[in-house]
């Protein structure tokens, strides 16, 4: 009996170990099964089809631009969050979210300077002007955009008509920006100015032959004039100014005369018109002054060579004056940072910022206390059209209609 008792006693630990092992195995299987189920569930979620995307635009170039804007929106959102966190942590500063169609290094440098002086971060979303306006419309009250900047009073008027801007009552802006360079309802403010000038080859054209925009419609200029498409806002605004100054009939006659005297079908941008004159495709071109300044100071030798072979002429100095237009800014109607937005636009109208626009980007300052850059002064003073630039937007639809009627492509 003693031997049997000893055997039973010896077996108890072995049985216990076996039972524990069995239980452990069951628990391990349950754990593995749970993990496998979780992995299966996670895999299923990962493999779910993404939400249906919007149908692609017909124009591939537009698709690319929209995709770029989408990436910029995501980056801007991330920057906005980071900027807000930093501002909260520091207990100072703030942010302003800028939607802009401008793309110049001068602008970026000014944004950085504004941040250094005020502590307010500038988050930039770049894109096509009309697409940015449409984005502000879509976003409505949920928009993060505080300031909209673009070229041409006609485009600024489109933003106003779309209801995405607000009226701003600022003594600083009213003092820095003359009345004719800002919206009648203070919804946008001109920041830089450019003249729509004549560029000519002095080897083929004597300056004495040049006088007015109207003169380019005369028979002697047949097959000699270069200008870009009627789809371009700069030409639409030029035409809109003629409607204001001359009336619809004379404006239409001018457009028809220009079409008759074109050296080629409209193509390319303003720089391409200068290239065309330099290459002998035409003798005179209509283009914006700051583009010519950029060509003269370009890092591309081809642009410098072309520009140095040409001269600038300001038309209509004994009549209505040379057409001018602006790049400008408006504070958005629903942006979250209203005070910072107004302070930002006021900064861009300051004497220092205006001087930088002129020196680095060859644009004329709108602030009357600032002298144009040395290059611009070398071209001489000129008389401007005496009109309120608000009218350029108001006459835009009529201008485009008249240009289409005379076959301006």
Short mmCIF file of C-alpha atoms in Angstrom, two decimals:
data_model
loop_
_atom_site.label_atom_id
_atom_site.label_comp_id
_atom_site.label_asym_id
_atom_site.label_seq_id
_atom_site.Cartn_x
_atom_site.Cartn_y
_atom_site.Cartn_z
CA UNK A 1 0.00 0.00 0.00
CA UNK A 2 2.81 2.27 0.69
CA UNK A 3 4.25 1.70 -2.79
CA UNK A 4 0.88 2.37 -4.52
CA UNK A 5 0.36 5.50 -2.49
CA UNK A 6 3.75 6.72 -3.56
CA UNK A 7 2.97 6.08 -7.21
CA UNK A 8 -0.31 7.95 -7.01
CA UNK A 9 1.41 10.81 -5.26
CA UNK A 10 4.07 10.87 -7.96
CA UNK A 11 1.46 10.93 -10.75
CA UNK A 12 -0.48 13.93 -9.38
CA UNK A 13 2.09 16.58 -10.46
CA UNK A 14 2.38 15.01 -13.93
CA UNK A 15 -1.37 15.01 -14.39
CA UNK A 16 -1.55 18.60 -13.19
CA UNK A 17 1.14 19.68 -15.63
CA UNK A 18 -0.68 17.89 -18.48
CA UNK A 19 -3.94 19.61 -17.58
CA UNK A 20 -2.28 22.98 -17.36
CA UNK A 21 -0.63 22.43 -20.73
CA UNK A 22 -3.98 21.49 -22.23
CA UNK A 23 -5.64 24.60 -20.84
CA UNK A 24 -2.77 26.76 -22.01
CA UNK A 25 -3.08 25.31 -25.49
CA UNK A 26 -6.78 26.14 -25.57
CA UNK A 27 -6.08 29.71 -24.43
CA UNK A 28 -3.34 30.07 -27.03
CA UNK A 29 -5.66 28.87 -29.75
CA UNK A 30 -8.35 31.29 -28.60
CA UNK A 31 -5.83 34.10 -28.57
CA UNK A 32 -4.54 33.17 -32.01
CA UNK A 33 -8.08 32.82 -33.30
CA UNK A 34 -8.91 36.26 -31.91
CA UNK A 35 -5.80 37.76 -33.50
CA UNK A 36 -6.54 36.04 -36.79
CA UNK A 37 -10.11 37.32 -36.71
CA UNK A 38 -8.89 40.84 -35.99
CA UNK A 39 -6.36 40.60 -38.81
CA UNK A 40 -9.05 39.33 -41.14
CA UNK A 41 -11.35 42.20 -40.16
CA UNK A 42 -8.61 44.78 -40.57
CA UNK A 43 -7.65 43.31 -43.92
CA UNK A 44 -11.25 43.46 -45.05
CA UNK A 45 -11.48 47.12 -44.04
CA UNK A 46 -8.23 47.93 -45.83
CA UNK A 47 -9.36 46.18 -48.98
CA UNK A 48 -12.67 48.03 -49.17
CA UNK A 49 -13.03 50.05 -52.38
CA UNK A 50 -12.45 53.79 -51.97
CA UNK A 51 -15.35 56.17 -52.30
CA UNK A 52 -16.27 56.97 -55.86
CA UNK A 53 -14.28 59.91 -57.21
CA UNK A 54 -15.74 62.66 -59.30
CA UNK A 55 -15.66 62.12 -63.03
CA UNK A 56 -12.43 63.51 -64.54
CA UNK A 57 -12.53 66.75 -66.49
CA UNK A 58 -12.27 66.51 -70.24
CA UNK A 59 -9.15 68.67 -70.31
CA UNK A 60 -6.14 66.76 -68.96
CA UNK A 61 -4.28 69.98 -68.20
CA UNK A 62 -7.17 71.11 -66.05
CA UNK A 63 -7.10 67.74 -64.29
CA UNK A 64 -3.42 68.20 -63.47
CA UNK A 65 -4.03 71.68 -62.15
CA UNK A 66 -6.98 70.50 -60.05
CA UNK A 67 -4.91 67.62 -58.65
CA UNK A 68 -2.15 70.06 -57.77
CA UNK A 69 -4.70 72.30 -56.09
CA UNK A 70 -5.99 69.29 -54.17
CA UNK A 71 -2.50 68.56 -52.88
CA UNK A 72 -2.04 72.22 -52.04
CA UNK A 73 -5.34 72.18 -50.13
CA UNK A 74 -4.16 69.19 -48.07
CA UNK A 75 -0.79 70.81 -47.44
CA UNK A 76 -2.45 74.09 -46.53
CA UNK A 77 -4.78 72.30 -44.10
CA UNK A 78 -1.78 70.64 -42.45
CA UNK A 79 0.07 73.94 -42.32
CA UNK A 80 -2.99 75.63 -40.86
CA UNK A 81 -3.19 73.05 -38.08
CA UNK A 82 0.52 73.28 -37.35
CA UNK A 83 0.44 77.07 -37.50
CA UNK A 84 -2.49 77.18 -35.09
CA UNK A 85 -0.77 74.82 -32.65
CA UNK A 86 2.45 76.88 -32.74
CA UNK A 87 0.55 80.13 -32.29
CA UNK A 88 -1.39 78.69 -29.35
CA UNK A 89 1.79 77.36 -27.78
CA UNK A 90 3.54 80.72 -28.09
CA UNK A 91 0.48 82.66 -27.01
CA UNK A 92 0.98 85.12 -29.86
CA UNK A 93 0.74 85.56 -33.63
CA UNK A 94 -2.07 83.84 -35.44
CA UNK A 95 -2.48 82.99 -39.11
CA UNK A 96 -3.92 84.18 -42.38
CA UNK A 97 -4.85 81.79 -45.19
CA UNK A 98 -4.13 83.20 -48.64
CA UNK A 99 -5.67 82.04 -51.91
CA UNK A 100 -3.56 83.52 -54.72
CA UNK A 101 -3.07 83.19 -58.47
CA UNK A 102 0.24 85.09 -58.32
CA UNK A 103 3.47 83.09 -58.35
CA UNK A 104 6.40 85.42 -57.77
CA UNK A 105 9.40 85.12 -55.46
CA UNK A 106 8.85 88.75 -54.47
CA UNK A 107 5.46 87.86 -53.04
CA UNK A 108 6.85 84.95 -51.02
CA UNK A 109 9.56 87.18 -49.55
CA UNK A 110 6.95 89.74 -48.50
CA UNK A 111 4.82 87.06 -46.84
CA UNK A 112 7.83 85.95 -44.82
CA UNK A 113 8.58 89.54 -43.86
CA UNK A 114 5.00 90.02 -42.69
CA UNK A 115 5.32 86.96 -40.46
CA UNK A 116 8.60 88.20 -39.02
CA UNK A 117 7.08 91.58 -38.18
CA UNK A 118 3.73 90.42 -36.84
CA UNK A 119 4.09 86.77 -35.82
CA UNK A 120 1.14 85.97 -38.12
CA UNK A 121 1.81 82.93 -40.31
CA UNK A 122 0.81 83.16 -43.97
CA UNK A 123 -0.49 79.85 -45.36
CA UNK A 124 -0.51 79.96 -49.16
CA UNK A 125 -2.77 78.07 -51.56
CA UNK A 126 -1.89 78.83 -55.21
CA UNK A 127 -4.03 78.15 -58.24
CA UNK A 128 -5.87 79.51 -61.25
CA UNK A 129 -7.85 82.66 -60.37
CA UNK A 130 -11.23 81.44 -61.61
CA UNK A 131 -10.80 78.05 -59.92
CA UNK A 132 -9.94 79.75 -56.63
CA UNK A 133 -13.10 81.86 -56.91
CA UNK A 134 -15.12 78.71 -57.55
CA UNK A 135 -13.47 77.05 -54.57
CA UNK A 136 -14.46 79.95 -52.31
CA UNK A 137 -18.03 79.61 -53.61
CA UNK A 138 -18.09 75.87 -52.91
CA UNK A 139 -16.62 76.21 -49.44
CA UNK A 140 -19.04 78.98 -48.46
CA UNK A 141 -19.13 79.62 -44.73
CA UNK A 142 -16.79 76.67 -44.14
CA UNK A 143 -13.90 78.22 -46.07
CA UNK A 144 -10.48 78.58 -44.50
CA UNK A 145 -9.51 81.24 -47.07
CA UNK A 146 -9.05 84.72 -45.59
CA UNK A 147 -7.54 86.71 -48.48
CA UNK A 148 -7.87 86.40 -52.27
CA UNK A 149 -5.16 87.88 -54.52
CA UNK A 150 -5.15 87.91 -58.31
CA UNK A 151 -4.17 89.94 -61.36
CA UNK A 152 -6.55 92.25 -63.23
CA UNK A 153 -9.50 94.28 -62.03
CA UNK A 154 -11.74 92.16 -64.25
CA UNK A 155 -10.97 89.03 -62.24
CA UNK A 156 -11.32 90.89 -58.95
CA UNK A 157 -14.76 92.00 -60.11
CA UNK A 158 -15.67 88.36 -60.83
CA UNK A 159 -14.84 87.52 -57.23
CA UNK A 160 -17.00 90.39 -56.05
CA UNK A 161 -19.91 89.31 -58.27
CA UNK A 162 -19.57 85.76 -56.93
CA UNK A 163 -20.17 87.10 -53.43
CA UNK A 164 -16.93 85.73 -51.97
CA UNK A 165 -15.50 89.09 -50.84
CA UNK A 166 -16.52 91.54 -48.12
CA UNK A 167 -16.42 95.31 -47.84
CA UNK A 168 -13.48 96.53 -45.74
CA UNK A 169 -13.42 99.86 -43.93
CA UNK A 170 -9.72 100.61 -43.44
CA UNK A 171 -8.22 104.07 -43.06
CA UNK A 172 -4.81 102.62 -43.91
CA UNK A 173 -5.98 101.18 -47.23
CA UNK A 174 -7.96 104.29 -48.13
CA UNK A 175 -4.87 106.41 -47.46
CA UNK A 176 -2.38 104.15 -49.26
CA UNK A 177 -4.46 103.29 -52.32
CA UNK A 178 -6.04 106.01 -54.52
CA UNK A 179 -9.77 105.70 -55.07
CA UNK A 180 -9.55 104.76 -58.76
CA UNK A 181 -7.39 101.72 -57.91
CA UNK A 182 -9.88 100.19 -55.49
CA UNK A 183 -13.41 98.85 -55.70
CA UNK A 184 -16.20 101.38 -55.33
CA UNK A 185 -17.62 99.25 -52.48
CA UNK A 186 -14.19 98.56 -50.94
CA UNK A 187 -14.38 94.83 -51.66
CA UNK A 188 -11.00 94.74 -53.41
CA UNK A 189 -7.90 96.93 -53.40
CA UNK A 190 -5.22 97.34 -56.06
CA UNK A 191 -1.72 96.46 -54.86
CA UNK A 192 0.42 96.80 -57.99
CA UNK A 193 -0.06 98.52 -61.32
CA UNK A 194 0.95 97.69 -64.88
CA UNK A 195 0.61 99.52 -68.20
CA UNK A 196 -0.54 97.91 -71.46
CA UNK A 197 2.23 99.25 -73.69
CA UNK A 198 3.47 98.92 -77.25
CA UNK A 199 6.71 96.99 -77.83
CA UNK A 200 8.44 97.56 -81.15
CA UNK A 201 11.60 96.79 -83.10
CA UNK A 202 13.48 100.07 -83.68
CA UNK A 203 15.16 98.55 -86.74
CA UNK A 204 11.82 98.34 -88.52
CA UNK A 205 9.72 100.97 -86.75
CA UNK A 206 10.61 104.57 -86.02
CA UNK A 207 9.18 105.87 -82.75
CA UNK A 208 7.63 108.78 -84.65
CA UNK A 209 5.32 106.27 -86.41
CA UNK A 210 3.71 105.32 -83.09
CA UNK A 211 0.99 107.36 -81.43
CA UNK A 212 -2.24 105.70 -80.24
CA UNK A 213 -3.95 102.34 -79.88
CA UNK A 214 -6.36 103.51 -82.59
CA UNK A 215 -3.52 104.18 -85.04
CA UNK A 216 -2.70 100.46 -85.07
CA UNK A 217 -5.97 99.86 -86.93
CA UNK A 218 -4.87 101.97 -89.91
CA UNK A 219 -3.87 100.43 -93.23
CA UNK A 220 -0.15 101.09 -92.78
CA UNK A 221 -0.09 98.55 -89.94
CA UNK A 222 -1.68 95.71 -91.95
CA UNK A 223 -0.05 92.34 -91.13
CA UNK A 224 2.26 93.98 -88.57
CA UNK A 225 0.43 93.81 -85.21
CA UNK A 226 0.90 91.05 -82.62
CA UNK A 227 -1.51 90.58 -79.71
CA UNK A 228 -2.78 87.63 -77.74
CA UNK A 229 -6.21 85.97 -77.72
CA UNK A 230 -9.53 87.62 -76.88
CA UNK A 231 -9.85 84.98 -74.16
CA UNK A 232 -7.12 86.77 -72.24
CA UNK A 233 -8.40 88.97 -69.39
CA UNK A 234 -5.81 91.70 -70.11
CA UNK A 235 -7.22 92.27 -73.58
CA UNK A 236 -10.78 92.05 -72.30
CA UNK A 237 -10.03 94.79 -69.78
CA UNK A 238 -8.33 96.91 -72.45
CA UNK A 239 -11.46 96.59 -74.56
CA UNK A 240 -13.64 97.34 -71.52
CA UNK A 241 -11.73 100.60 -71.02
CA UNK A 242 -12.40 101.61 -74.62
CA UNK A 243 -16.13 100.97 -74.15
CA UNK A 244 -16.03 103.36 -71.22
CA UNK A 245 -13.97 106.04 -72.98
CA UNK A 246 -15.19 105.78 -76.60
CA UNK A 247 -18.53 103.97 -76.51
CA UNK A 248 -19.46 100.54 -77.85
CA UNK A 249 -19.39 101.39 -81.55
CA UNK A 250 -15.90 102.88 -81.57
CA UNK A 251 -14.61 100.11 -79.33
CA UNK A 252 -16.02 97.53 -81.76
CA UNK A 253 -14.41 99.33 -84.70
CA UNK A 254 -11.06 99.28 -82.92
CA UNK A 255 -11.27 95.54 -82.28
CA UNK A 256 -12.21 94.90 -85.91
CA UNK A 257 -9.28 97.01 -87.11
CA UNK A 258 -6.85 95.12 -84.89
CA UNK A 259 -8.11 91.78 -86.23
CA UNK A 260 -7.61 93.02 -89.80
CA UNK A 261 -4.02 94.09 -89.06
CA UNK A 262 -2.86 91.03 -87.12
CA UNK A 263 0.41 89.58 -88.38
CA UNK A 264 -0.69 86.10 -87.26
CA UNK A 265 -3.51 84.42 -85.42
CA UNK A 266 -3.31 85.17 -81.68
CA UNK A 267 -1.07 82.74 -79.83
CA UNK A 268 0.87 82.52 -76.60
CA UNK A 269 1.21 84.93 -73.71
CA UNK A 270 2.54 88.47 -73.49
CA UNK A 271 6.18 87.37 -73.66
CA UNK A 272 5.41 85.44 -76.84
CA UNK A 273 4.28 88.67 -78.50
CA UNK A 274 7.67 90.22 -77.71
CA UNK A 275 9.44 87.12 -79.03
CA UNK A 276 7.37 87.41 -82.21
CA UNK A 277 8.47 90.99 -82.81
CA UNK A 278 12.12 90.11 -82.12
CA UNK A 279 11.84 87.24 -84.62
CA UNK A 280 10.34 89.50 -87.30
CA UNK A 281 6.88 87.92 -87.27
CA UNK A 282 5.40 91.35 -86.55
CA UNK A 283 6.65 94.90 -86.02
CA UNK A 284 4.70 95.97 -82.94
CA UNK A 285 3.06 94.14 -80.05
CA UNK A 286 0.66 95.04 -77.25
CA UNK A 287 1.75 93.64 -73.87
CA UNK A 288 1.94 94.42 -70.15
CA UNK A 289 4.92 96.48 -69.03
CA UNK A 290 6.03 94.25 -66.17
CA UNK A 291 6.48 91.27 -68.49
CA UNK A 292 8.95 93.31 -70.51
CA UNK A 293 10.81 94.25 -67.31
CA UNK A 294 10.96 90.58 -66.33
CA UNK A 295 12.37 89.65 -69.73
CA UNK A 296 15.11 92.27 -69.49
CA UNK A 297 16.14 90.82 -66.12
CA UNK A 298 15.47 87.17 -66.86
CA UNK A 299 17.81 84.28 -66.02
CA UNK A 300 17.04 83.01 -69.54
CA UNK A 301 19.46 84.61 -71.99
CA UNK A 302 16.99 84.11 -74.83
CA UNK A 303 14.49 86.39 -73.09
CA UNK A 304 17.16 89.01 -72.36
CA UNK A 305 18.39 89.01 -75.97
CA UNK A 306 14.88 89.40 -77.34
CA UNK A 307 13.96 92.21 -74.94
CA UNK A 308 17.19 94.14 -75.48
CA UNK A 309 16.45 94.31 -79.21
CA UNK A 310 13.10 96.03 -78.55
CA UNK A 311 11.79 99.36 -77.18
CA UNK A 312 8.81 100.46 -75.07
CA UNK A 313 6.21 103.03 -76.13
CA UNK A 314 3.33 104.44 -74.07
CA UNK A 315 0.37 105.09 -76.43
CA UNK A 316 -2.27 107.83 -76.32
CA UNK A 317 -0.18 110.40 -74.47
CA UNK A 318 -2.01 113.24 -76.21
CA UNK A 319 -5.42 111.62 -75.79
CA UNK A 320 -7.05 109.27 -73.30
CA UNK A 321 -3.77 108.01 -71.87
CA UNK A 322 -2.23 104.55 -71.64
CA UNK A 323 -4.38 101.73 -70.29
CA UNK A 324 -3.39 100.56 -66.78
CA UNK A 325 -4.61 97.70 -64.66
CA UNK A 326 -3.82 96.22 -61.25
CA UNK A 327 -3.11 93.12 -59.27
CA UNK A 328 -5.16 93.32 -56.12
CA UNK A 329 -6.50 91.71 -52.98
CA UNK A 330 -9.82 91.24 -51.26
CA UNK A 331 -10.74 89.96 -47.81
CA UNK A 332 -13.01 86.94 -48.16
CA UNK A 333 -16.58 87.06 -46.92
CA UNK A 334 -16.35 84.01 -44.65
CA UNK A 335 -12.71 83.61 -43.64
CA UNK A 336 -11.97 82.74 -40.00
CA UNK A 337 -9.18 85.30 -39.50
CA UNK A 338 -10.71 88.63 -40.43
CA UNK A 339 -8.48 90.98 -38.40
CA UNK A 340 -5.30 89.23 -39.54
CA UNK A 341 -6.52 89.36 -43.14
CA UNK A 342 -7.05 93.13 -43.05
CA UNK A 343 -3.67 93.64 -41.38
CA UNK A 344 -2.03 91.54 -44.11
CA UNK A 345 -3.56 93.54 -46.98
CA UNK A 346 -2.64 96.80 -45.21
CA UNK A 347 0.96 95.57 -44.98
CA UNK A 348 1.05 94.88 -48.73
CA UNK A 349 -0.08 98.47 -49.38
CA UNK A 350 2.71 99.92 -47.21
CA UNK A 351 5.56 101.94 -48.68
CA UNK A 352 8.13 99.21 -48.01
CA UNK A 353 6.10 96.43 -49.62
CA UNK A 354 5.16 98.63 -52.57
CA UNK A 355 8.82 99.43 -53.15
CA UNK A 356 9.68 95.73 -53.19
CA UNK A 357 6.95 94.97 -55.74
CA UNK A 358 8.41 97.63 -58.02
CA UNK A 359 12.10 96.82 -57.59
CA UNK A 360 11.87 93.06 -57.85
CA UNK A 361 8.89 92.45 -60.12
CA UNK A 362 8.88 95.65 -62.24
CA UNK A 363 5.32 96.61 -61.34
CA UNK A 364 4.30 100.20 -60.72
CA UNK A 365 3.35 100.99 -57.10
CA UNK A 366 -0.22 102.08 -56.43
CA UNK A 367 0.87 103.88 -53.26
CA UNK A 368 1.50 107.49 -54.41
CA UNK A 369 4.29 107.91 -51.83
CA UNK A 370 6.47 105.27 -53.51
CA UNK A 371 8.71 105.90 -56.52
CA UNK A 372 8.82 103.32 -59.33
CA UNK A 373 11.99 101.26 -59.71
CA UNK A 374 14.97 102.64 -61.61
CA UNK A 375 14.12 100.55 -64.68
CA UNK A 376 10.54 101.82 -64.78
CA UNK A 377 11.71 105.40 -64.34
CA UNK A 378 14.08 104.95 -67.28
CA UNK A 379 11.06 104.38 -69.51
CA UNK A 380 9.76 107.83 -68.55
CA UNK A 381 6.56 109.18 -67.03
CA UNK A 382 3.27 108.63 -68.80
CA UNK A 383 -0.36 109.70 -68.69
CA UNK A 384 -2.88 107.04 -67.68
CA UNK A 385 -6.48 106.53 -68.68
CA UNK A 386 -8.65 108.52 -66.31
CA UNK A 387 -11.21 105.87 -65.35
CA UNK A 388 -12.26 104.01 -62.23
CA UNK A 389 -10.95 100.44 -62.62
CA UNK A 390 -14.21 99.05 -61.24
CA UNK A 391 -15.64 99.72 -64.70
CA UNK A 392 -13.30 97.15 -66.26
CA UNK A 393 -15.17 94.37 -64.51
CA UNK A 394 -18.58 95.87 -65.17
CA UNK A 395 -17.87 96.13 -68.93
CA UNK A 396 -16.18 92.73 -69.24
CA UNK A 397 -19.10 90.76 -70.69
CA UNK A 398 -19.81 93.44 -73.29
CA UNK A 399 -16.13 93.64 -74.21
CA UNK A 400 -15.88 89.92 -74.84
CA UNK A 401 -19.09 89.91 -76.87
CA UNK A 402 -17.80 92.66 -79.18
CA UNK A 403 -14.45 90.90 -79.63
CA UNK A 404 -16.24 87.70 -80.59
CA UNK A 405 -18.46 89.57 -83.04
CA UNK A 406 -15.45 90.80 -85.05
CA UNK A 407 -13.76 87.39 -85.10
CA UNK A 408 -10.99 88.05 -82.57
CA UNK A 409 -9.88 84.53 -81.76
#
